[in-house]
Amino acid sequence: MKIRRSIAVGALVTATVGALTVGPALANLTYRSPADQSLKQLGARHDLYIGTAVNTDLLADTSDPTYSQIASSQFSTVTPENVMKWEVIEPTRGTYDWSKADAFVKFAEKNHQLIRGHVLVWHNQLPKWLTDGVTAGTITKADVRALMKKHITDVAQHFKGKIWQWDVVNEAVSDPWETNNVIKLRDDASKGFWYNNYGPDYIADAFRFARAADPNALLFYNDYNIDAFGSTGADDKAQFVYTLVKDLLNKGVPIDGIGSQGHLSTRYGNFDPLQIADAQNKFASLGVATAITEADVRSLMTDGLKAGTDNDVNTAVQAQAANYSALMQGCLASPHCISFTVWGFDDKHNWTTTTDLGSGPGGEALAGIYDANYKPKRAFNTLKADLAFSGAPYVVDRIKQRPRR
Ligand code: G3I
């Protein structure tokens, strides 16, 4: 034991002497300012992939080259905002249109970006022939079961080897205000399509079909409002998702990751970095990877914001940055958080500008990290700072996730 003690003392002395002498040498390090590095370069410090959802119509818009320039230079992973969804891929039953999705894959491969496939099973953006057929009774429950299996198999096989992460099932869990503060699998008329027409086992089956079609893609469950845990009781959506995934894993369902979308608004209380870090680590404790998959932070469009008055703009811009930072720091805090994706990067093309979230279309907006003229906002540089000014012992390289068989 004495020997160990002398080694410990020796190590302390060496470290102290080292610290005293290393000062001047540090001053000569070639320091590359974070301002001169891209988000993906700064993310690479931690082996963290930084991504964006991509609007493929804008990629093709030669009158707006800046969109493509940013999409290709700042990000190391990309997600198709819409073109891998069922209504686009299979517009008529049994007839696939891969053109837009293949163009997206080509863009990603040209820019050496990993792809988050989005989305195999969701209640939104389903093709009319499917939803109308179910409504008319011409598509039976047995048909729906066969059609979901075929869709997942055909799509996952078409993109086999090109998808890093698949959002296999998206938004299957209710929000507390929708179900009297008792969270459950969505079974309502508008969002319960798969529960009602396939059956509650659609989630497990979707992951099994995806794994059978692609042995190497990481298979994610993806949802919003699971950024942090609340009461951990019946009204806690994050807790419900945690238990849902834990139960599915215990049944041998091949789930490799949980995606926390991160759609926030500065009008709400939201969460601090420690709460988000706790959620990331708790999800990861199931043996899965995590990812922030659709981060954006919108603001209620007050008259001041619409007019661009300083008081409102300054408040919104700083509150937005703080919320993006909380998501990034929460992700960095867990070595299992393997990617951080924003859901589009500029204010002009963000989904919120045309969506009614309770205050009319565009009633909540300005969600991007760039403004409508592609000028970086406070959030952009705050994300860079979080990536640049962080490191061991609290932030370490990401731990790679192996696909579950
Ligand atoms: O393609 C049609 C076009 O032909 C038609 O002329 C036009 C006008 O009606 O609509 C176009 O479809 C639109 C589609 O985006 C493609 O642009 C739909 O109306 C529009 O509702 C759809 O919105 C998308 C939304 O999902 C649908 O729920 C947003 O772009 C997309 O950003 C948003 O993304 C979702 C994620 O997939 C899942 N998580 C939430 C996130 C935000 O809602």
Short mmCIF file of C-alpha atoms and ligand atoms in Angstrom, two decimals:
data_model
loop_
_atom_site.label_atom_id
_atom_site.label_comp_id
_atom_site.label_asym_id
_atom_site.label_seq_id
_atom_site.Cartn_x
_atom_site.Cartn_y
_atom_site.Cartn_z
CA MET A 1 0.00 0.00 0.00
CA LYS A 2 2.94 2.34 0.78
CA ILE A 3 4.22 1.98 -2.80
CA ARG A 4 0.83 2.93 -4.19
CA ARG A 5 0.81 6.02 -1.95
CA SER A 6 4.26 7.16 -3.17
CA ILE A 7 3.10 6.69 -6.79
CA ALA A 8 0.05 8.78 -6.07
CA VAL A 9 2.19 11.55 -4.52
CA GLY A 10 4.61 11.31 -7.45
CA ALA A 11 1.78 11.68 -9.94
CA LEU A 12 0.43 14.71 -8.09
CA VAL A 13 3.86 16.39 -8.15
CA THR A 14 4.32 15.69 -11.87
CA ALA A 15 0.88 17.02 -12.67
CA THR A 16 1.49 20.16 -10.64
CA VAL A 17 4.89 20.83 -12.21
CA GLY A 18 3.37 20.12 -15.62
CA ALA A 19 0.56 22.57 -15.05
CA LEU A 20 3.02 25.26 -13.98
CA THR A 21 5.17 24.86 -17.09
CA VAL A 22 2.52 24.29 -19.77
CA GLY A 23 1.11 27.84 -19.56
CA PRO A 24 3.47 29.67 -22.02
CA ALA A 25 3.35 26.78 -24.48
CA LEU A 26 -0.47 26.97 -24.66
CA ALA A 27 -0.21 30.56 -25.78
CA ASN A 28 1.55 29.42 -28.96
CA LEU A 29 -1.13 26.87 -29.95
CA THR A 30 -2.58 27.62 -33.38
CA TYR A 31 -6.05 28.57 -32.24
CA ARG A 32 -8.76 28.36 -34.89
CA SER A 33 -11.65 30.56 -33.85
CA PRO A 34 -15.02 28.81 -33.71
CA ALA A 35 -16.17 31.61 -36.02
CA ASP A 36 -13.93 30.12 -38.72
CA GLN A 37 -15.23 26.59 -38.25
CA SER A 38 -18.50 25.02 -39.36
CA LEU A 39 -21.02 23.40 -37.04
CA LYS A 40 -20.00 20.00 -38.37
CA GLN A 41 -16.28 20.72 -37.77
CA LEU A 42 -16.97 21.76 -34.20
CA GLY A 43 -19.29 18.77 -33.70
CA ALA A 44 -16.51 16.49 -34.90
CA ARG A 45 -14.53 17.46 -31.74
CA HIS A 46 -16.94 15.19 -29.90
CA ASP A 47 -17.72 12.77 -32.76
CA LEU A 48 -21.18 14.37 -32.74
CA TYR A 49 -22.97 14.61 -36.10
CA ILE A 50 -24.67 17.96 -36.67
CA GLY A 51 -27.60 17.88 -39.04
CA THR A 52 -30.49 19.63 -40.70
CA ALA A 53 -33.74 18.69 -42.33
CA VAL A 54 -33.52 19.47 -46.03
CA ASN A 55 -36.24 20.80 -48.34
CA THR A 56 -35.31 19.17 -51.64
CA ASP A 57 -37.34 21.72 -53.65
CA LEU A 58 -34.93 24.38 -52.39
CA LEU A 59 -31.90 22.27 -53.25
CA ALA A 60 -33.11 22.35 -56.83
CA ASP A 61 -33.77 26.11 -56.78
CA THR A 62 -30.87 27.60 -58.76
CA SER A 63 -32.12 31.10 -57.91
CA ASP A 64 -31.28 30.44 -54.26
CA PRO A 65 -27.75 28.91 -54.19
CA THR A 66 -27.20 29.94 -50.56
CA TYR A 67 -29.64 27.31 -49.33
CA SER A 68 -27.64 24.48 -50.87
CA GLN A 69 -24.34 26.07 -49.85
CA ILE A 70 -25.31 26.12 -46.18
CA ALA A 71 -26.99 22.71 -46.29
CA SER A 72 -23.84 21.15 -47.75
CA SER A 73 -21.17 22.99 -45.77
CA GLN A 74 -22.44 23.26 -42.19
CA PHE A 75 -23.86 19.79 -41.61
CA SER A 76 -22.52 16.22 -41.41
CA THR A 77 -25.92 14.51 -41.42
CA VAL A 78 -29.13 15.37 -43.29
CA THR A 79 -32.79 14.37 -43.01
CA PRO A 80 -35.31 14.65 -45.86
CA GLU A 81 -38.03 16.98 -44.55
CA ASN A 82 -40.75 15.37 -46.67
CA VAL A 83 -39.59 13.30 -49.62
CA MET A 84 -39.26 9.93 -47.89
CA LYS A 85 -42.78 10.12 -46.46
CA TRP A 86 -45.38 7.64 -47.66
CA GLU A 87 -47.51 10.16 -49.63
CA VAL A 88 -44.45 11.11 -51.71
CA ILE A 89 -42.83 7.70 -52.10
CA GLU A 90 -46.02 5.76 -53.01
CA PRO A 91 -48.50 8.30 -54.41
CA THR A 92 -50.58 5.55 -55.98
CA ARG A 93 -50.95 2.07 -54.53
CA GLY A 94 -48.11 -0.18 -55.56
CA THR A 95 -46.42 2.48 -57.70
CA TYR A 96 -43.29 4.03 -56.19
CA ASP A 97 -41.79 7.40 -57.10
CA TRP A 98 -38.23 7.35 -55.77
CA SER A 99 -37.08 10.37 -57.79
CA LYS A 100 -37.09 13.06 -55.09
CA ALA A 101 -35.76 10.77 -52.38
CA ASP A 102 -33.01 9.46 -54.65
CA ALA A 103 -32.02 13.05 -55.51
CA PHE A 104 -31.79 13.75 -51.78
CA VAL A 105 -29.58 10.68 -51.24
CA LYS A 106 -27.36 11.82 -54.12
CA PHE A 107 -26.96 15.27 -52.49
CA ALA A 108 -26.00 13.68 -49.17
CA GLU A 109 -23.53 11.27 -50.74
CA LYS A 110 -21.92 14.06 -52.78
CA ASN A 111 -21.37 16.00 -49.54
CA HIS A 112 -20.28 12.97 -47.50
CA GLN A 113 -23.21 13.39 -45.13
CA LEU A 114 -24.87 10.60 -43.14
CA ILE A 115 -28.62 10.22 -43.68
CA ARG A 116 -31.41 10.10 -41.12
CA GLY A 117 -34.27 8.40 -42.96
CA HIS A 118 -37.61 10.01 -42.14
CA VAL A 119 -40.16 8.36 -41.76
CA LEU A 120 -41.45 4.82 -42.22
CA VAL A 121 -44.60 4.83 -40.02
CA TRP A 122 -46.47 8.02 -39.05
CA HIS A 123 -50.13 9.01 -38.99
CA ASN A 124 -49.43 12.15 -41.07
CA GLN A 125 -48.73 12.53 -44.78
CA LEU A 126 -50.15 9.12 -45.64
CA PRO A 127 -51.27 8.71 -49.25
CA LYS A 128 -54.94 9.40 -49.94
CA TRP A 129 -55.46 6.00 -51.56
CA LEU A 130 -54.61 4.40 -48.20
CA THR A 131 -56.63 6.64 -45.91
CA ASP A 132 -59.59 6.89 -48.30
CA GLY A 133 -59.53 3.13 -48.83
CA VAL A 134 -59.68 2.50 -45.08
CA THR A 135 -62.49 5.02 -44.68
CA ALA A 136 -64.46 3.45 -47.55
CA GLY A 137 -63.85 -0.04 -46.23
CA THR A 138 -62.20 -1.16 -49.45
CA ILE A 139 -58.94 -1.57 -47.54
CA THR A 140 -59.46 -3.98 -44.64
CA LYS A 141 -57.47 -4.34 -41.42
CA ALA A 142 -55.76 -7.38 -42.93
CA ASP A 143 -54.88 -5.27 -45.98
CA VAL A 144 -53.43 -2.53 -43.74
CA ARG A 145 -51.21 -5.05 -41.97
CA ALA A 146 -49.91 -6.35 -45.28
CA LEU A 147 -49.52 -2.84 -46.74
CA MET A 148 -47.48 -1.55 -43.78
CA LYS A 149 -45.15 -4.55 -43.96
CA LYS A 150 -44.75 -4.12 -47.72
CA HIS A 151 -44.13 -0.36 -47.48
CA ILE A 152 -41.47 -0.70 -44.78
CA THR A 153 -39.82 -3.59 -46.58
CA ASP A 154 -39.82 -1.92 -50.02
CA VAL A 155 -38.56 1.45 -48.72
CA ALA A 156 -35.93 0.09 -46.32
CA GLN A 157 -34.64 -2.28 -49.01
CA HIS A 158 -34.57 0.49 -51.65
CA PHE A 159 -32.34 2.63 -49.40
CA LYS A 160 -30.44 -0.29 -47.82
CA GLY A 161 -26.86 0.67 -47.03
CA LYS A 162 -27.57 4.38 -47.41
CA ILE A 163 -29.43 5.13 -44.15
CA TRP A 164 -27.55 5.74 -40.88
CA GLN A 165 -30.63 6.19 -38.69
CA TRP A 166 -34.26 5.42 -39.61
CA ASP A 167 -37.16 7.12 -37.87
CA VAL A 168 -39.13 3.88 -37.95
CA VAL A 169 -42.15 5.00 -35.89
CA ASN A 170 -42.95 8.67 -35.31
CA GLU A 171 -45.22 10.33 -32.72
CA ALA A 172 -47.17 7.27 -31.56
CA VAL A 173 -47.73 8.69 -28.06
CA SER A 174 -50.35 11.22 -26.97
CA ASP A 175 -49.78 14.60 -25.36
CA PRO A 176 -51.12 15.05 -21.83
CA TRP A 177 -53.65 17.72 -22.84
CA GLU A 178 -55.06 15.38 -25.51
CA THR A 179 -55.86 12.51 -23.12
CA ASN A 180 -56.84 14.05 -19.79
CA ASN A 181 -53.28 13.97 -18.45
CA VAL A 182 -53.07 10.22 -18.87
CA ILE A 183 -50.50 9.48 -21.57
CA LYS A 184 -51.29 6.57 -23.92
CA LEU A 185 -50.68 5.30 -27.43
CA ARG A 186 -52.56 7.53 -29.86
CA ASP A 187 -55.92 5.91 -30.70
CA ASP A 188 -57.95 8.98 -31.64
CA ALA A 189 -59.55 9.44 -35.07
CA SER A 190 -56.98 11.90 -36.43
CA LYS A 191 -53.73 10.49 -35.05
CA GLY A 192 -54.59 6.87 -34.25
CA PHE A 193 -54.58 5.54 -37.81
CA TRP A 194 -52.11 2.71 -37.14
CA TYR A 195 -53.41 1.79 -33.68
CA ASN A 196 -56.98 1.60 -34.98
CA ASN A 197 -56.37 0.02 -38.38
CA TYR A 198 -53.34 -2.22 -37.73
CA GLY A 199 -53.54 -2.79 -33.97
CA PRO A 200 -51.28 -1.82 -31.02
CA ASP A 201 -48.61 -4.25 -32.20
CA TYR A 202 -47.84 -2.00 -35.18
CA ILE A 203 -44.92 -0.46 -33.34
CA ALA A 204 -43.13 -3.74 -32.59
CA ASP A 205 -43.89 -5.08 -36.07
CA ALA A 206 -42.61 -1.91 -37.77
CA PHE A 207 -39.21 -2.28 -36.09
CA ARG A 208 -39.05 -6.00 -36.90
CA PHE A 209 -39.91 -5.37 -40.58
CA ALA A 210 -37.34 -2.56 -40.80
CA ARG A 211 -34.61 -4.74 -39.27
CA ALA A 212 -35.43 -7.60 -41.63
CA ALA A 213 -35.09 -5.22 -44.59
CA ASP A 214 -31.95 -3.41 -43.39
CA PRO A 215 -29.62 -5.18 -40.92
CA ASN A 216 -27.38 -2.17 -40.35
CA ALA A 217 -29.49 0.97 -40.07
CA LEU A 218 -30.01 2.25 -36.53
CA LEU A 219 -33.75 2.02 -35.87
CA PHE A 220 -35.22 4.95 -33.89
CA TYR A 221 -38.47 5.74 -32.17
CA ASN A 222 -38.99 9.50 -32.70
CA ASP A 223 -41.29 11.90 -30.84
CA TYR A 224 -41.69 15.47 -29.58
CA ASN A 225 -42.28 16.83 -26.04
CA ILE A 226 -39.92 14.21 -24.60
CA ASP A 227 -37.05 16.66 -24.10
CA ALA A 228 -37.13 16.12 -20.34
CA PHE A 229 -38.91 14.03 -17.71
CA GLY A 230 -41.61 15.62 -15.55
CA SER A 231 -43.55 13.92 -12.80
CA THR A 232 -42.56 10.44 -14.13
CA GLY A 233 -46.23 9.69 -13.48
CA ALA A 234 -49.16 8.96 -15.79
CA ASP A 235 -49.02 12.49 -17.25
CA ASP A 236 -45.33 12.30 -18.23
CA LYS A 237 -44.83 11.68 -21.96
CA ALA A 238 -41.08 11.11 -21.64
CA GLN A 239 -41.69 8.52 -18.94
CA PHE A 240 -44.29 6.79 -21.14
CA VAL A 241 -41.85 6.62 -24.06
CA TYR A 242 -39.12 5.32 -21.72
CA THR A 243 -41.39 2.54 -20.46
CA LEU A 244 -42.72 1.79 -23.97
CA VAL A 245 -39.20 1.33 -25.36
CA LYS A 246 -38.07 -0.64 -22.29
CA ASP A 247 -41.00 -3.05 -22.67
CA LEU A 248 -40.40 -3.44 -26.42
CA LEU A 249 -36.68 -4.10 -25.85
CA ASN A 250 -37.58 -6.72 -23.23
CA LYS A 251 -39.68 -8.44 -25.92
CA GLY A 252 -36.66 -8.47 -28.24
CA VAL A 253 -37.88 -5.68 -30.52
CA PRO A 254 -34.83 -4.23 -32.35
CA ILE A 255 -34.91 -0.58 -31.26
CA ASP A 256 -31.52 1.15 -31.42
CA GLY A 257 -32.41 4.75 -30.55
CA ILE A 258 -34.83 7.31 -29.19
CA GLY A 259 -35.16 10.57 -31.09
CA SER A 260 -36.20 13.64 -29.12
CA GLN A 261 -37.46 16.11 -31.71
CA GLY A 262 -36.85 19.31 -29.76
CA HIS A 263 -39.56 21.53 -31.26
CA LEU A 264 -39.62 24.36 -28.71
CA SER A 265 -41.22 27.79 -28.40
CA THR A 266 -39.87 30.72 -26.40
CA ARG A 267 -43.44 31.26 -25.16
CA TYR A 268 -43.19 28.17 -22.92
CA GLY A 269 -41.11 27.40 -19.82
CA ASN A 270 -39.20 24.56 -21.50
CA PHE A 271 -36.22 22.97 -19.74
CA ASP A 272 -32.71 23.73 -18.56
CA PRO A 273 -29.60 21.87 -19.82
CA LEU A 274 -29.44 19.65 -16.71
CA GLN A 275 -33.01 18.46 -17.17
CA ILE A 276 -32.39 17.65 -20.85
CA ALA A 277 -29.10 15.93 -20.01
CA ASP A 278 -30.93 13.83 -17.44
CA ALA A 279 -33.46 12.74 -20.06
CA GLN A 280 -30.77 11.91 -22.61
CA ASN A 281 -28.91 9.80 -20.05
CA LYS A 282 -32.07 8.12 -18.79
CA PHE A 283 -33.13 7.10 -22.31
CA ALA A 284 -29.57 5.90 -23.01
CA SER A 285 -29.65 3.76 -19.85
CA LEU A 286 -31.98 1.46 -21.80
CA GLY A 287 -28.98 0.56 -23.98
CA VAL A 288 -30.04 2.73 -26.90
CA ALA A 289 -28.53 5.72 -28.62
CA THR A 290 -30.28 9.07 -28.49
CA ALA A 291 -30.50 12.00 -30.87
CA ILE A 292 -31.97 15.46 -31.00
CA THR A 293 -33.78 15.03 -34.31
CA GLU A 294 -35.82 18.14 -35.17
CA ALA A 295 -34.59 21.07 -33.07
CA ASP A 296 -36.12 24.44 -33.73
CA VAL A 297 -37.18 27.24 -31.37
CA ARG A 298 -40.06 29.43 -32.51
CA SER A 299 -41.53 32.56 -30.95
CA LEU A 300 -45.08 33.87 -30.67
CA MET A 301 -45.32 36.56 -33.37
CA THR A 302 -46.20 39.60 -31.31
CA ASP A 303 -46.90 42.89 -33.05
CA GLY A 304 -43.41 43.95 -32.02
CA LEU A 305 -41.83 40.89 -33.61
CA LYS A 306 -43.88 41.36 -36.75
CA ALA A 307 -42.71 45.00 -36.86
CA GLY A 308 -39.12 44.04 -35.97
CA THR A 309 -38.92 46.32 -32.94
CA ASP A 310 -35.74 45.90 -30.90
CA ASN A 311 -37.42 45.17 -27.58
CA ASP A 312 -39.24 42.15 -28.94
CA VAL A 313 -36.55 40.98 -31.38
CA ASN A 314 -33.75 41.12 -28.78
CA THR A 315 -35.81 39.18 -26.26
CA ALA A 316 -36.85 36.52 -28.78
CA VAL A 317 -33.37 36.12 -30.26
CA GLN A 318 -31.75 35.62 -26.86
CA ALA A 319 -34.46 33.34 -25.52
CA GLN A 320 -34.22 31.28 -28.70
CA ALA A 321 -30.45 30.91 -28.34
CA ALA A 322 -30.81 29.79 -24.72
CA ASN A 323 -33.27 27.07 -25.71
CA TYR A 324 -31.16 25.78 -28.61
CA SER A 325 -28.21 25.76 -26.20
CA ALA A 326 -30.11 23.76 -23.60
CA LEU A 327 -30.85 21.10 -26.24
CA MET A 328 -27.21 21.04 -27.42
CA GLN A 329 -25.73 20.91 -23.92
CA GLY A 330 -28.19 18.17 -22.97
CA CYS A 331 -27.07 16.15 -25.98
CA LEU A 332 -23.37 16.77 -25.34
CA ALA A 333 -23.80 15.64 -21.74
CA SER A 334 -24.66 12.10 -22.84
CA PRO A 335 -22.00 10.22 -24.86
CA HIS A 336 -24.86 8.22 -26.36
CA CYS A 337 -26.39 11.28 -28.05
CA ILE A 338 -24.95 10.69 -31.50
CA SER A 339 -26.54 13.48 -33.56
CA PHE A 340 -28.08 16.94 -33.18
CA THR A 341 -30.34 17.91 -36.08
CA VAL A 342 -32.15 21.21 -36.63
CA TRP A 343 -35.46 21.02 -38.48
CA GLY A 344 -34.43 23.37 -41.24
CA PHE A 345 -31.93 26.14 -40.62
CA ASP A 346 -33.46 29.46 -41.79
CA ASP A 347 -36.51 31.50 -40.81
CA LYS A 348 -37.83 31.87 -44.33
CA HIS A 349 -38.42 28.18 -45.03
CA ASN A 350 -39.32 26.83 -41.61
CA TRP A 351 -42.48 24.69 -41.35
CA THR A 352 -43.86 27.00 -38.68
CA THR A 353 -44.33 29.84 -41.16
CA THR A 354 -47.24 27.99 -42.80
CA THR A 355 -48.52 25.97 -39.86
CA ASP A 356 -51.27 26.99 -37.44
CA LEU A 357 -50.04 26.13 -33.94
CA GLY A 358 -52.96 27.87 -32.29
CA SER A 359 -52.23 31.44 -33.31
CA GLY A 360 -52.99 31.12 -37.04
CA PRO A 361 -50.61 30.12 -39.88
CA GLY A 362 -47.22 31.60 -39.03
CA GLY A 363 -48.53 32.80 -35.65
CA GLU A 364 -45.40 31.28 -34.15
CA ALA A 365 -42.27 31.58 -36.31
CA LEU A 366 -38.63 32.81 -36.49
CA ALA A 367 -37.55 29.28 -35.49
CA GLY A 368 -34.31 29.00 -37.47
CA ILE A 369 -30.63 29.49 -36.56
CA TYR A 370 -30.32 31.75 -39.60
CA ASP A 371 -32.69 34.62 -40.34
CA ALA A 372 -34.81 34.96 -43.51
CA ASN A 373 -31.78 36.40 -45.34
CA TYR A 374 -29.47 33.58 -44.23
CA LYS A 375 -27.72 35.77 -41.63
CA PRO A 376 -26.63 33.66 -38.64
CA LYS A 377 -28.61 34.43 -35.48
CA ARG A 378 -27.49 34.34 -31.84
CA ALA A 379 -28.52 30.69 -31.72
CA PHE A 380 -26.04 29.75 -34.47
CA ASN A 381 -23.05 31.14 -32.59
CA THR A 382 -24.34 29.81 -29.29
CA LEU A 383 -24.41 26.30 -30.72
CA LYS A 384 -20.87 26.83 -31.98
CA ALA A 385 -19.75 27.99 -28.53
CA ASP A 386 -21.36 24.98 -26.84
CA LEU A 387 -19.46 22.69 -29.21
CA ALA A 388 -16.16 24.58 -28.99
CA PHE A 389 -16.00 25.37 -25.27
CA SER A 390 -16.83 21.92 -23.95
CA GLY A 391 -14.85 18.82 -23.23
CA ALA A 392 -13.85 16.20 -20.67
CA PRO A 393 -14.77 15.23 -18.06
CA TYR A 394 -18.42 16.15 -18.62
CA VAL A 395 -18.35 15.98 -22.42
CA VAL A 396 -16.58 13.06 -24.08
CA ASP A 397 -16.63 11.49 -27.54
CA ARG A 398 -19.86 9.82 -28.61
CA ILE A 399 -20.15 6.07 -28.06
CA LYS A 400 -21.08 4.34 -31.31
CA GLN A 401 -24.34 2.36 -31.29
CA ARG A 402 -24.40 -1.15 -32.76
CA PRO A 403 -27.65 -2.15 -34.52
CA ARG A 404 -29.67 -4.63 -32.47
CA ARG A 405 -30.41 -7.89 -34.21
O1 G3I B 1 -46.53 18.67 -51.66
C1 G3I B 1 -47.72 19.45 -51.52
C2 G3I B 1 -47.90 20.35 -52.73
O2 G3I B 1 -48.13 19.55 -53.88
C3 G3I B 1 -49.10 21.29 -52.48
O3 G3I B 1 -49.22 22.18 -53.58
C4 G3I B 1 -48.85 22.07 -51.18
C5 G3I B 1 -50.00 23.00 -50.86
O4 G3I B 1 -51.06 22.26 -50.35
O5 G3I B 1 -48.72 21.13 -50.08
C6 G3I B 1 -47.59 20.29 -50.26
O6 G3I B 1 -47.51 19.39 -49.17
C7 G3I B 1 -47.05 20.01 -47.97
C8 G3I B 1 -45.81 19.23 -47.49
O7 G3I B 1 -45.37 19.72 -46.20
C9 G3I B 1 -44.66 19.33 -48.48
O8 G3I B 1 -44.26 20.67 -48.60
C10 G3I B 1 -48.16 19.89 -46.92
O9 G3I B 1 -49.24 20.73 -47.30
C11 G3I B 1 -47.63 20.35 -45.57
O10 G3I B 1 -48.60 20.09 -44.55
C12 G3I B 1 -46.37 19.53 -45.21
O11 G3I B 1 -45.89 20.06 -43.96
C13 G3I B 1 -44.84 19.25 -43.36
C14 G3I B 1 -45.40 18.70 -42.03
O12 G3I B 1 -44.36 17.91 -41.38
C15 G3I B 1 -46.62 17.83 -42.26
O13 G3I B 1 -47.07 17.35 -41.00
C16 G3I B 1 -43.65 20.14 -43.08
O14 G3I B 1 -43.06 20.56 -44.29
C17 G3I B 1 -42.61 19.35 -42.26
O15 G3I B 1 -41.56 20.22 -41.83
C18 G3I B 1 -43.26 18.75 -41.01
O16 G3I B 1 -42.30 17.98 -40.37
C19 G3I B 1 -42.76 17.25 -39.21
C20 G3I B 1 -41.95 15.97 -39.15
O17 G3I B 1 -42.10 15.24 -40.35
C21 G3I B 1 -42.35 15.14 -37.93
N1 G3I B 1 -42.22 15.94 -36.70
C22 G3I B 1 -42.95 17.21 -36.72
C23 G3I B 1 -42.50 18.06 -37.92
C24 G3I B 1 -43.19 19.40 -37.91
O18 G3I B 1 -44.57 19.25 -38.09
#
